[in-house]
């Protein structure tokens, strides 16, 4: 196994073009586990830790452009106000050591349905920026996940950044694990209210082959809030509305039984998390008035 | 215990200045190294010229081995040798029963059974080569359920049937009746010891056909006996030294890399290093027996127990390991520390094609305690009694007899322990939903509740556990103690083969030597087989038994020194006392220095020491004095349960335990904290998930153990009611907390949810769907 260590982004893209089978590595919290267990023996490892621009975040036309190499710890410390949903999700990742090394870009690269960042990014309607020597493209995250641990990266592409619009409304993230820390999710849910466009964003984790949005739940809630004039009045949310929203979210999942949990529990827990997180988000929205 | 040890005078100044005697809490010599990451564990061993060994394991649950072709593996560059069953010169191994081949012979009986070995100059080369060994299997029908294993038509795991042991207890009226009858069925999942230091060792061949093995283990001499059996070598050719042990909890009592590394070393003539990775570790040691339990209690309307019936099936997996002894414990102790006049117990240990199960902290009592404590709560509710009061009403006291008819002849403070935990202050009420703190709620920072659905519950449990080996086992330890003057200072060297597995025994040995001989400087010799057996570091026994041996060896040394002084000074032996660097008369006058008496000689004494004997139980009635000592503990758990999501936060886990005498009070508290966490883990999350014989979660990603955010702070009350039969009055400490903590947590969750919850670990879906 050869170790490629580009010093710049353009060198990295050239290396990836020259060795499309090279596996990119940043924090190594996923890749090294795969290597150690001999699940994967790539011919090349492409080390991205020397590329400074990957580790920065900036503003890009009013959006946050989050370099793929920004760690969860930095999201928590630096972006808690700008990206609250992603920061909440980041707090649930692994242990402090893992959060110090693991990156949001790595979560996308692995594209595990259980990745903690996905539901928050989906709810925030994030885009992902992919780059190669051929150029740069941006695509909605929903188009990025293509299957269990598979994504839309072309063989010569690397993940450059994630683009997220700072919220105009409250965000929430919840995750079920069978212990109170350092646990892979049994199910997870991200929620974002977008009052400026009277829209709702959702993200479901660990309950389908890929992370996914619950579109029907989003539409149902956005329309119901609109129909009742609640976006404007910020009145108390009728409990049955939150319950029904939960049921829509549950229906959007297609979970399986595995060693971490049962399909029926995953469905049930999604409904509960969706209902509760909506009530918290709505309380935040009302308080923000 | 407050009385001073018999022969050391309490007074003189030198003795009083000694630091680190019994009752003190001197720092452990390994403590700072471990915290700083500098301690050498078995996995850090290194020798010049060493090469690496790996194991090929069975992918099948039960299969005939049709053929093995090692050719392609052997042809791999860097590979020194490949070994199979044909290369094992001696017989089978096993702790009690030698039923386990060193490498599978003709048949594999469980998923993960060792089939072949490879030695290569790099571990990765060895692993890749092992994958090239071509084994042709023919799958056989398997039995993977403990109760089904007893059915006549079940596939047979070994010749001679699937029943390993059936223990019967018949006491009192064979057809008891009672006005109030409660019963339950309970299931306990397979827990793992989850020690953090994986199996590891280094085997170094000598030039004369012998071998030195450095290994992380629990019982050097039992290992040595089995290795000799497997290699066909005499004990003097197989010398063991303890390597740094990263936790054991029973999981190192059986062999792992031992014989494999020795075989490869003898074949290649090179030092062989073996270290399991985490996944292999889950296949490389025995686990706690899963159990299926059926219990019935009969009582009067005031809650007084009249009878108890229990049927317990322990799934021993494919090989015996210590299943028979686990059945012994589960059967004789499995009704808890209660007075029950009429008893019928049937306790079975069976073979199945599941992973082998054997020793783990609590040894048969853990599984039973979940059942008897759940049923005791049920009885309390049925007769309308307080759950603590009913346990106090039925609890054993000193002078009572247990269900095997054995007299409880030292303290049995069941009622007091329960009272202590009940009287401890309760944690603060939960904050309101407006001022919640995520870290104190079920789910923690995963943000699943801000208080919605959360209900608090309190649960109690009490247990008693035997200390030491039982049922007539020749349970002894050996200690060698040497006293000499080095650099003008009296120095003691203590040498035992007792495995230090992290519990702090080396500190205890030093404390005993300081106390008995009044000498500050105590050197602890590395643990090896150059001294006699110390028995196993298990059954909460080492402070008692090896502590007893060290004390006895110190007494022998002291007697020798005084004899020399008596002859030299022409004074009556009875008038002399050894006090550190001096010999004093009974009137307190210094009559000689130790230096005068010893000169350049050393006094060196080795003592083999046994606790008082135990006896086999009657095969039909189960009656007999099976155990040497009992240790008691009680727990109170306070939990907050998110009843809608089934998530649990343990808010408090408080305990009281009688330790007889705390030789090292800090270490005692450490044992109680760790044991309580391990018991809580079984109640909440720890389970090796086995489906049709296959292990589905061999990793710390999916085998969950409690983190610091799961384990609450503990209030701990330590009682010291000396056992008059034990050295210094000590009582074993390590296991009781693991037994009573889990049932208390389970009881608290039942209280909070109102659900029956007849299985542990309690998973979220059991609460939301059960």
mmCIF file of C-alpha atoms in Angstrom, chain B residues 265-557:
data_model
loop_
_atom_site.group_PDB
_atom_site.id
_atom_site.type_symbol
_atom_site.label_atom_id
_atom_site.label_comp_id
_atom_site.label_asym_id
_atom_site.label_seq_id
_atom_site.Cartn_x
_atom_site.Cartn_y
_atom_site.Cartn_z
ATOM 1 C CA UNK B 265 7.943 -21.777 19.241
ATOM 2 C CA UNK B 266 9.001 -25.397 19.689
ATOM 3 C CA UNK B 267 8.469 -26.051 15.994
ATOM 4 C CA UNK B 268 10.311 -22.990 14.680
ATOM 5 C CA UNK B 269 12.891 -22.623 17.430
ATOM 6 C CA UNK B 270 12.052 -18.926 17.551
ATOM 7 C CA UNK B 271 10.306 -16.754 20.108
ATOM 8 C CA UNK B 272 6.624 -16.506 19.135
ATOM 9 C CA UNK B 273 4.471 -13.497 19.890
ATOM 10 C CA UNK B 274 0.703 -13.804 19.765
ATOM 11 C CA UNK B 275 -1.825 -11.015 20.335
ATOM 12 C CA UNK B 276 -5.500 -11.220 19.483
ATOM 13 C CA UNK B 277 -7.162 -8.204 17.973
ATOM 14 C CA UNK B 278 -10.465 -7.107 19.480
ATOM 15 C CA UNK B 279 -12.596 -9.198 17.154
ATOM 16 C CA UNK B 280 -10.591 -12.364 17.767
ATOM 17 C CA UNK B 281 -10.640 -11.698 21.495
ATOM 18 C CA UNK B 282 -14.423 -12.115 21.445
ATOM 19 C CA UNK B 283 -13.848 -15.625 20.029
ATOM 20 C CA UNK B 284 -10.744 -16.311 22.100
ATOM 21 C CA UNK B 285 -12.160 -16.543 25.615
ATOM 22 C CA UNK B 286 -15.185 -17.982 27.390
ATOM 23 C CA UNK B 287 -18.169 -15.790 28.263
ATOM 24 C CA UNK B 288 -20.721 -15.646 31.060
ATOM 25 C CA UNK B 289 -23.290 -18.431 30.694
ATOM 26 C CA UNK B 290 -26.616 -17.396 29.256
ATOM 27 C CA UNK B 291 -29.276 -18.807 31.549
ATOM 28 C CA UNK B 292 -32.910 -19.753 31.450
ATOM 29 C CA UNK B 293 -34.500 -19.715 34.894
ATOM 30 C CA UNK B 294 -37.902 -20.788 36.262
ATOM 31 C CA UNK B 295 -38.613 -19.821 39.855
ATOM 32 C CA UNK B 296 -41.508 -20.251 42.255
ATOM 33 C CA UNK B 297 -41.794 -18.888 45.792
ATOM 34 C CA UNK B 298 -44.448 -19.874 48.308
ATOM 35 C CA UNK B 299 -45.033 -17.615 51.292
ATOM 36 C CA UNK B 300 -47.562 -16.783 53.934
ATOM 37 C CA UNK B 301 -49.678 -13.642 53.811
ATOM 38 C CA UNK B 302 -47.075 -11.766 55.834
ATOM 39 C CA UNK B 303 -44.401 -12.381 53.235
ATOM 40 C CA UNK B 304 -42.496 -15.074 55.130
ATOM 41 C CA UNK B 305 -41.026 -17.550 52.655
ATOM 42 C CA UNK B 306 -42.255 -21.101 53.085
ATOM 43 C CA UNK B 307 -40.741 -22.726 50.044
ATOM 44 C CA UNK B 308 -38.814 -22.079 46.863
ATOM 45 C CA UNK B 309 -38.446 -24.059 43.662
ATOM 46 C CA UNK B 310 -35.979 -23.262 40.936
ATOM 47 C CA UNK B 311 -34.980 -24.763 37.639
ATOM 48 C CA UNK B 312 -31.897 -23.195 36.086
ATOM 49 C CA UNK B 313 -30.322 -24.104 32.755
ATOM 50 C CA UNK B 314 -26.844 -22.761 32.070
ATOM 51 C CA UNK B 315 -25.778 -22.939 28.435
ATOM 52 C CA UNK B 316 -22.151 -24.034 28.632
ATOM 53 C CA UNK B 317 -21.507 -23.918 24.905
ATOM 54 C CA UNK B 318 -19.270 -26.362 23.097
ATOM 55 C CA UNK B 319 -16.717 -27.183 25.816
ATOM 56 C CA UNK B 320 -16.985 -27.699 29.566
ATOM 57 C CA UNK B 321 -14.603 -25.017 30.847
ATOM 58 C CA UNK B 322 -15.828 -24.339 34.407
ATOM 59 C CA UNK B 323 -19.500 -25.022 33.719
ATOM 60 C CA UNK B 324 -19.735 -27.710 36.398
ATOM 61 C CA UNK B 325 -18.536 -25.283 39.058
ATOM 62 C CA UNK B 326 -20.845 -22.556 37.751
ATOM 63 C CA UNK B 327 -23.711 -25.019 38.144
ATOM 64 C CA UNK B 328 -22.434 -25.675 41.666
ATOM 65 C CA UNK B 329 -22.681 -22.007 42.526
ATOM 66 C CA UNK B 330 -25.902 -21.306 40.688
ATOM 67 C CA UNK B 331 -27.542 -24.295 42.345
ATOM 68 C CA UNK B 332 -26.305 -23.900 45.900
ATOM 69 C CA UNK B 333 -26.525 -20.103 46.059
ATOM 70 C CA UNK B 334 -29.203 -19.413 43.478
ATOM 71 C CA UNK B 335 -32.022 -18.627 45.878
ATOM 72 C CA UNK B 336 -30.203 -15.680 47.421
ATOM 73 C CA UNK B 337 -29.388 -14.847 51.044
ATOM 74 C CA UNK B 338 -32.777 -15.876 52.406
ATOM 75 C CA UNK B 339 -34.025 -18.390 54.937
ATOM 76 C CA UNK B 340 -36.169 -20.914 53.083
ATOM 77 C CA UNK B 341 -37.225 -24.062 54.934
ATOM 78 C CA UNK B 342 -38.397 -26.104 51.932
ATOM 79 C CA UNK B 343 -36.330 -26.096 48.781
ATOM 80 C CA UNK B 344 -36.217 -27.858 45.434
ATOM 81 C CA UNK B 345 -33.549 -26.784 42.996
ATOM 82 C CA UNK B 346 -32.609 -28.400 39.717
ATOM 83 C CA UNK B 347 -29.672 -26.725 38.107
ATOM 84 C CA UNK B 348 -28.329 -27.939 34.780
ATOM 85 C CA UNK B 349 -25.214 -27.210 32.780
ATOM 86 C CA UNK B 350 -25.435 -28.292 29.165
ATOM 87 C CA UNK B 351 -23.326 -28.543 26.074
ATOM 88 C CA UNK B 352 -24.510 -26.718 22.956
ATOM 89 C CA UNK B 353 -22.822 -25.504 19.775
ATOM 90 C CA UNK B 354 -22.745 -21.971 21.147
ATOM 91 C CA UNK B 355 -19.462 -20.292 22.129
ATOM 92 C CA UNK B 356 -18.001 -21.910 25.262
ATOM 93 C CA UNK B 357 -18.960 -20.251 28.515
ATOM 94 C CA UNK B 358 -17.090 -20.373 31.775
ATOM 95 C CA UNK B 359 -15.882 -18.122 34.524
ATOM 96 C CA UNK B 360 -16.988 -14.560 34.887
ATOM 97 C CA UNK B 361 -17.144 -12.368 37.980
ATOM 98 C CA UNK B 362 -20.124 -13.517 40.017
ATOM 99 C CA UNK B 363 -19.894 -17.065 38.631
ATOM 100 C CA UNK B 364 -23.435 -18.498 38.462
ATOM 101 C CA UNK B 365 -24.821 -16.176 41.132
ATOM 102 C CA UNK B 366 -25.281 -13.243 38.750
ATOM 103 C CA UNK B 367 -27.854 -14.969 36.567
ATOM 104 C CA UNK B 368 -29.763 -16.384 39.533
ATOM 105 C CA UNK B 369 -29.891 -13.065 41.368
ATOM 106 C CA UNK B 370 -31.833 -11.437 38.523
ATOM 107 C CA UNK B 371 -34.505 -14.112 38.946
ATOM 108 C CA UNK B 372 -34.748 -14.352 42.732
ATOM 109 C CA UNK B 373 -34.683 -10.603 43.211
ATOM 110 C CA UNK B 374 -37.370 -10.024 40.569
ATOM 111 C CA UNK B 375 -39.508 -12.668 42.223
ATOM 112 C CA UNK B 376 -38.933 -11.206 45.677
ATOM 113 C CA UNK B 377 -40.299 -7.877 44.396
ATOM 114 C CA UNK B 378 -43.265 -9.682 42.942
ATOM 115 C CA UNK B 379 -43.934 -11.406 46.254
ATOM 116 C CA UNK B 380 -43.668 -8.099 48.124
ATOM 117 C CA UNK B 381 -46.208 -6.524 45.807
ATOM 118 C CA UNK B 382 -48.524 -9.528 46.085
ATOM 119 C CA UNK B 383 -48.624 -9.487 49.880
ATOM 120 C CA UNK B 384 -48.575 -5.687 50.014
ATOM 121 C CA UNK B 385 -45.221 -5.385 51.711
ATOM 122 C CA UNK B 386 -42.375 -2.953 51.308
ATOM 123 C CA UNK B 387 -39.712 -4.420 49.022
ATOM 124 C CA UNK B 388 -36.898 -3.798 51.480
ATOM 125 C CA UNK B 389 -38.879 -5.009 54.477
ATOM 126 C CA UNK B 390 -39.695 -8.359 52.850
ATOM 127 C CA UNK B 391 -35.999 -8.960 52.203
ATOM 128 C CA UNK B 392 -35.144 -8.036 55.776
ATOM 129 C CA UNK B 393 -37.867 -10.346 57.065
ATOM 130 C CA UNK B 394 -36.503 -13.310 55.109
ATOM 131 C CA UNK B 395 -32.819 -12.368 55.156
ATOM 132 C CA UNK B 396 -30.165 -14.646 56.629
ATOM 133 C CA UNK B 397 -28.534 -13.918 59.941
ATOM 134 C CA UNK B 398 -25.426 -15.358 61.514
ATOM 135 C CA UNK B 399 -26.314 -18.775 62.930
ATOM 136 C CA UNK B 400 -28.852 -19.572 60.210
ATOM 137 C CA UNK B 401 -28.442 -22.442 57.768
ATOM 138 C CA UNK B 402 -28.572 -21.938 54.032
ATOM 139 C CA UNK B 403 -30.334 -24.170 51.510
ATOM 140 C CA UNK B 404 -27.541 -26.761 51.539
ATOM 141 C CA UNK B 405 -27.798 -26.932 55.319
ATOM 142 C CA UNK B 406 -24.521 -25.136 55.894
ATOM 143 C CA UNK B 407 -24.246 -23.080 59.071
ATOM 144 C CA UNK B 408 -23.600 -19.402 58.400
ATOM 145 C CA UNK B 409 -20.909 -19.050 61.053
ATOM 146 C CA UNK B 410 -19.887 -15.439 60.643
ATOM 147 C CA UNK B 411 -21.626 -12.146 60.000
ATOM 148 C CA UNK B 412 -24.636 -12.232 57.646
ATOM 149 C CA UNK B 413 -25.849 -8.646 57.793
ATOM 150 C CA UNK B 414 -28.585 -8.854 55.132
ATOM 151 C CA UNK B 415 -31.060 -6.659 56.980
ATOM 152 C CA UNK B 416 -28.433 -4.099 57.961
ATOM 153 C CA UNK B 417 -27.008 -3.771 54.437
ATOM 154 C CA UNK B 418 -30.489 -3.176 53.042
ATOM 155 C CA UNK B 419 -31.223 -0.651 55.758
ATOM 156 C CA UNK B 420 -27.995 1.205 55.025
ATOM 157 C CA UNK B 421 -28.753 1.590 51.332
ATOM 158 C CA UNK B 422 -32.381 2.479 51.985
ATOM 159 C CA UNK B 423 -31.340 5.198 54.442
ATOM 160 C CA UNK B 424 -28.814 6.829 52.113
ATOM 161 C CA UNK B 425 -29.968 10.229 50.838
ATOM 162 C CA UNK B 426 -31.768 10.054 47.508
ATOM 163 C CA UNK B 427 -30.513 12.053 44.540
ATOM 164 C CA UNK B 428 -32.148 15.402 43.874
ATOM 165 C CA UNK B 429 -35.457 15.490 42.045
ATOM 166 C CA UNK B 430 -35.269 15.892 38.322
ATOM 167 C CA UNK B 431 -35.166 19.431 36.964
ATOM 168 C CA UNK B 432 -38.273 20.696 35.242
ATOM 169 C CA UNK B 433 -38.559 20.537 31.451
ATOM 170 C CA UNK B 434 -37.736 24.248 31.277
ATOM 171 C CA UNK B 435 -34.346 23.889 32.938
ATOM 172 C CA UNK B 436 -33.279 20.433 31.869
ATOM 173 C CA UNK B 437 -29.674 19.269 31.678
ATOM 174 C CA UNK B 438 -29.239 16.847 28.787
ATOM 175 C CA UNK B 439 -26.348 15.033 30.452
ATOM 176 C CA UNK B 440 -28.547 14.017 33.355
ATOM 177 C CA UNK B 441 -31.359 12.695 31.135
ATOM 178 C CA UNK B 442 -31.804 9.359 29.343
ATOM 179 C CA UNK B 443 -30.060 9.649 25.985
ATOM 180 C CA UNK B 444 -27.643 12.328 27.187
ATOM 181 C CA UNK B 445 -26.402 14.716 24.517
ATOM 182 C CA UNK B 446 -28.205 12.619 21.916
ATOM 183 C CA UNK B 447 -31.070 14.932 22.811
ATOM 184 C CA UNK B 448 -33.967 12.507 22.772
ATOM 185 C CA UNK B 449 -35.894 13.966 25.665
ATOM 186 C CA UNK B 450 -36.081 17.215 27.589
ATOM 187 C CA UNK B 451 -38.037 15.389 30.259
ATOM 188 C CA UNK B 452 -40.939 14.049 28.197
ATOM 189 C CA UNK B 453 -41.871 10.498 29.134
ATOM 190 C CA UNK B 454 -39.277 10.315 31.888
ATOM 191 C CA UNK B 455 -40.282 8.420 35.010
ATOM 192 C CA UNK B 456 -38.067 7.740 38.010
ATOM 193 C CA UNK B 457 -37.860 4.317 39.638
ATOM 194 C CA UNK B 458 -36.021 2.906 42.638
ATOM 195 C CA UNK B 459 -34.957 -0.721 42.954
ATOM 196 C CA UNK B 460 -33.231 -2.821 45.601
ATOM 197 C CA UNK B 461 -31.313 -6.072 45.507
ATOM 198 C CA UNK B 462 -29.209 -8.107 47.894
ATOM 199 C CA UNK B 463 -26.900 -11.053 47.376
ATOM 200 C CA UNK B 464 -24.449 -13.401 48.942
ATOM 201 C CA UNK B 465 -21.555 -15.074 47.188
ATOM 202 C CA UNK B 466 -19.117 -17.801 48.137
ATOM 203 C CA UNK B 467 -15.452 -16.824 48.406
ATOM 204 C CA UNK B 468 -12.790 -19.272 47.250
ATOM 205 C CA UNK B 469 -13.176 -22.640 45.570
ATOM 206 C CA UNK B 470 -15.893 -24.918 46.870
ATOM 207 C CA UNK B 471 -17.277 -28.454 47.092
ATOM 208 C CA UNK B 472 -14.123 -30.070 48.490
ATOM 209 C CA UNK B 473 -11.638 -28.484 46.077
ATOM 210 C CA UNK B 474 -8.063 -28.500 47.421
ATOM 211 C CA UNK B 475 -7.857 -24.706 47.488
ATOM 212 C CA UNK B 476 -4.484 -23.426 48.636
ATOM 213 C CA UNK B 477 -1.853 -20.833 47.933
ATOM 214 C CA UNK B 478 1.911 -20.757 48.311
ATOM 215 C CA UNK B 479 4.085 -17.874 49.428
ATOM 216 C CA UNK B 480 7.822 -17.517 49.752
ATOM 217 C CA UNK B 481 9.070 -14.720 51.977
ATOM 218 C CA UNK B 482 12.710 -13.790 52.419
ATOM 219 C CA UNK B 483 14.150 -11.385 54.969
ATOM 220 C CA UNK B 484 17.692 -10.040 54.684
ATOM 221 C CA UNK B 485 19.759 -6.940 55.210
ATOM 222 C CA UNK B 486 20.566 -5.115 52.009
ATOM 223 C CA UNK B 487 22.388 -1.790 52.043
ATOM 224 C CA UNK B 488 22.056 -1.701 55.840
ATOM 225 C CA UNK B 489 18.300 -1.883 55.584
ATOM 226 C CA UNK B 490 16.032 -4.837 56.297
ATOM 227 C CA UNK B 491 14.439 -5.957 53.068
ATOM 228 C CA UNK B 492 11.618 -8.416 52.492
ATOM 229 C CA UNK B 493 11.111 -10.176 49.188
ATOM 230 C CA UNK B 494 7.724 -11.797 48.665
ATOM 231 C CA UNK B 495 7.215 -14.310 45.900
ATOM 232 C CA UNK B 496 3.911 -15.840 44.898
ATOM 233 C CA UNK B 497 2.413 -17.101 41.655
ATOM 234 C CA UNK B 498 -0.828 -15.217 42.268
ATOM 235 C CA UNK B 499 -1.882 -13.309 39.163
ATOM 236 C CA UNK B 500 -2.116 -9.572 39.557
ATOM 237 C CA UNK B 501 -4.853 -8.735 37.058
ATOM 238 C CA UNK B 502 -5.389 -5.123 38.076
ATOM 239 C CA UNK B 503 -7.099 -5.750 41.403
ATOM 240 C CA UNK B 504 -4.116 -4.669 43.523
ATOM 241 C CA UNK B 505 -2.875 -7.926 45.044
ATOM 242 C CA UNK B 506 0.790 -6.958 44.849
ATOM 243 C CA UNK B 507 0.041 -3.982 47.070
ATOM 244 C CA UNK B 508 -1.840 -6.226 49.487
ATOM 245 C CA UNK B 509 1.136 -8.611 49.673
ATOM 246 C CA UNK B 510 3.423 -5.686 50.517
ATOM 247 C CA UNK B 511 1.014 -4.436 53.166
ATOM 248 C CA UNK B 512 0.868 -7.832 54.843
ATOM 249 C CA UNK B 513 4.672 -8.178 54.884
ATOM 250 C CA UNK B 514 5.089 -4.718 56.380
ATOM 251 C CA UNK B 515 2.519 -5.482 59.008
ATOM 252 C CA UNK B 516 3.900 -8.892 59.950
ATOM 253 C CA UNK B 517 7.617 -8.140 59.844
ATOM 254 C CA UNK B 518 7.706 -4.423 60.568
ATOM 255 C CA UNK B 519 9.887 -3.813 57.514
ATOM 256 C CA UNK B 520 9.271 -0.877 55.230
ATOM 257 C CA UNK B 521 11.033 -2.113 52.126
ATOM 258 C CA UNK B 522 9.108 -4.992 50.534
ATOM 259 C CA UNK B 523 10.101 -6.144 47.072
ATOM 260 C CA UNK B 524 7.503 -8.110 45.115
ATOM 261 C CA UNK B 525 9.060 -10.815 42.961
ATOM 262 C CA UNK B 526 7.645 -11.296 39.450
ATOM 263 C CA UNK B 527 4.885 -13.892 39.418
ATOM 264 C CA UNK B 528 6.028 -17.172 37.916
ATOM 265 C CA UNK B 529 5.939 -20.939 38.289
ATOM 266 C CA UNK B 530 9.280 -21.060 40.143
ATOM 267 C CA UNK B 531 7.223 -20.974 43.335
ATOM 268 C CA UNK B 532 4.219 -23.198 44.176
ATOM 269 C CA UNK B 533 0.682 -22.561 42.971
ATOM 270 C CA UNK B 534 -1.293 -19.667 44.382
ATOM 271 C CA UNK B 535 -4.544 -20.937 42.915
ATOM 272 C CA UNK B 536 -6.650 -18.843 40.630
ATOM 273 C CA UNK B 537 -7.147 -15.110 40.730
ATOM 274 C CA UNK B 538 -10.888 -15.633 40.791
ATOM 275 C CA UNK B 539 -13.695 -16.402 43.211
ATOM 276 C CA UNK B 540 -12.764 -13.245 45.180
ATOM 277 C CA UNK B 541 -10.124 -15.421 46.830
ATOM 278 C CA UNK B 542 -6.617 -13.981 46.505
ATOM 279 C CA UNK B 543 -6.568 -11.535 49.417
ATOM 280 C CA UNK B 544 -7.961 -14.322 51.573
ATOM 281 C CA UNK B 545 -5.916 -17.276 50.349
ATOM 282 C CA UNK B 546 -2.675 -15.805 49.008
ATOM 283 C CA UNK B 547 -2.942 -13.137 51.692
ATOM 284 C CA UNK B 548 -3.184 -15.997 54.188
ATOM 285 C CA UNK B 549 -0.158 -17.712 52.655
ATOM 286 C CA UNK B 550 1.939 -14.535 52.763
ATOM 287 C CA UNK B 551 0.945 -13.961 56.366
ATOM 288 C CA UNK B 552 1.869 -17.542 57.242
ATOM 289 C CA UNK B 553 5.213 -17.284 55.436
ATOM 290 C CA UNK B 554 5.982 -14.052 57.297
ATOM 291 C CA UNK B 555 5.185 -15.811 60.559
ATOM 292 C CA UNK B 556 7.554 -18.639 59.625
ATOM 293 C CA UNK B 557 10.293 -16.128 58.803
#
